[in-house]
XYZ file of C-alpha atoms in Angstrom:
124
model
C 33.267 159.152 81.799
C 31.116 157.062 79.479
C 27.977 157.829 81.503
C 28.697 161.583 81.379
C 28.871 161.473 77.576
C 25.706 159.390 77.440
C 23.817 161.838 79.680
C 25.087 164.819 77.691
C 24.054 163.208 74.395
C 20.636 162.281 75.788
C 20.138 165.843 77.027
C 21.088 167.338 73.672
C 18.772 164.962 71.811
C 15.936 165.846 74.191
C 16.509 169.573 73.636
C 16.578 169.044 69.866
C 13.327 167.094 69.984
C 11.723 169.884 72.018
C 12.847 172.547 69.521
C 11.558 170.574 66.557
C 8.110 170.138 68.087
C 7.497 173.832 68.869
C 4.722 175.020 66.531
C 4.884 178.195 64.467
C 2.960 181.108 65.989
C -0.736 181.322 65.271
C -1.779 184.527 63.595
C -5.455 185.199 64.250
C -7.497 186.573 61.383
C -10.675 188.154 62.668
C -11.837 189.266 59.207
C -14.576 187.912 56.957
C -15.242 184.227 57.447
C -13.669 184.154 60.916
C -16.280 181.585 61.943
C -14.827 179.052 59.473
C -11.726 177.005 60.030
C -8.759 178.926 58.560
C -7.218 177.620 55.368
C -3.687 176.386 56.053
C -1.144 177.846 53.657
C 2.608 177.411 53.813
C 4.321 179.951 56.043
C 8.055 180.562 55.913
C 10.237 181.749 58.777
C 12.714 184.173 57.207
C 14.908 185.227 60.126
C 14.892 188.245 62.414
C 14.537 191.940 61.758
C 17.909 193.519 62.588
C 16.446 196.672 64.146
C 13.882 195.053 66.449
C 14.926 191.415 66.807
C 11.384 190.343 65.876
C 10.840 187.143 63.917
C 9.975 187.729 60.242
C 7.500 185.391 58.521
C 6.379 185.343 54.881
C 3.503 183.818 52.962
C 5.934 181.860 50.801
C 9.450 180.566 51.382
C 10.733 182.031 48.114
C 9.892 185.559 49.239
C 12.135 185.767 52.315
C 14.532 188.331 50.804
C 11.573 190.597 50.068
C 10.074 189.922 53.511
C 13.253 191.058 55.252
C 13.322 194.243 53.115
C 9.674 194.977 53.954
C 10.296 194.372 57.673
C 13.272 196.745 57.650
C 11.297 199.457 55.832
C 8.374 199.085 58.247
C 10.467 199.218 61.410
C 12.085 202.458 60.181
C 8.732 204.267 60.069
C 6.596 202.399 62.614
C 7.989 204.089 65.745
C 6.282 207.396 64.972
C 3.017 205.911 63.712
C 1.350 205.453 67.135
C -0.227 202.197 65.943
C -1.833 203.733 62.848
C -1.498 201.886 59.522
C 1.453 203.038 57.416
C 2.506 202.465 53.835
C 6.061 201.510 52.939
C 7.812 200.788 49.660
C 10.136 197.817 49.433
C 11.267 195.568 46.597
C 9.473 197.797 44.083
C 6.054 197.348 45.715
C 3.847 199.367 48.061
C 2.918 197.582 51.306
C 0.244 198.513 53.860
C 1.469 197.746 57.379
C -0.264 197.758 60.749
C -0.412 196.038 64.109
C -2.942 193.221 64.481
C -4.181 191.256 67.463
C -2.799 187.710 67.522
C -3.633 184.814 69.768
C -2.551 185.845 72.395
C 0.135 188.397 71.392
C -0.169 191.218 68.849
C 1.970 191.157 65.723
C 2.791 193.505 62.856
C 1.613 192.658 59.353
C 2.381 194.164 55.959
C 0.266 193.238 52.937
C 1.219 193.981 49.346
C -1.026 196.599 47.719
C -0.829 194.738 44.403
C -1.381 191.173 45.696
C -3.139 190.569 49.035
C -1.810 186.997 49.036
C 1.693 188.384 49.653
C 2.215 189.300 53.291
C 4.970 189.714 55.838
C 4.489 189.313 59.591
C 6.735 190.330 62.461
C 6.228 188.634 65.823
C 7.983 188.193 69.133
């Protein structure tokens, strides 16, 4: 019985270690300066979008409530957009949203019209 508990505990610790070492997804930016190394800024995981189940990420941890609102607004209108950029309003701000090519999977991104440093990304 002792060895069963020991094996179970070792297995759980191994699984925990594996989960903690999984890196956050890489979002490729092919815009200006793509030949330079990207500047690393803090990225916050905010949870999942209720309509799509996609992971929601924000530029800053303190903006997760806004990020979830933006994601919900975008998923409401994105189905009929056929991949074209759309504008949504959430948290009192206009956001431009579109699909972008990631490395390797595409993701959806919304950028604040008033501050390009504020963004929300949805990924699988």
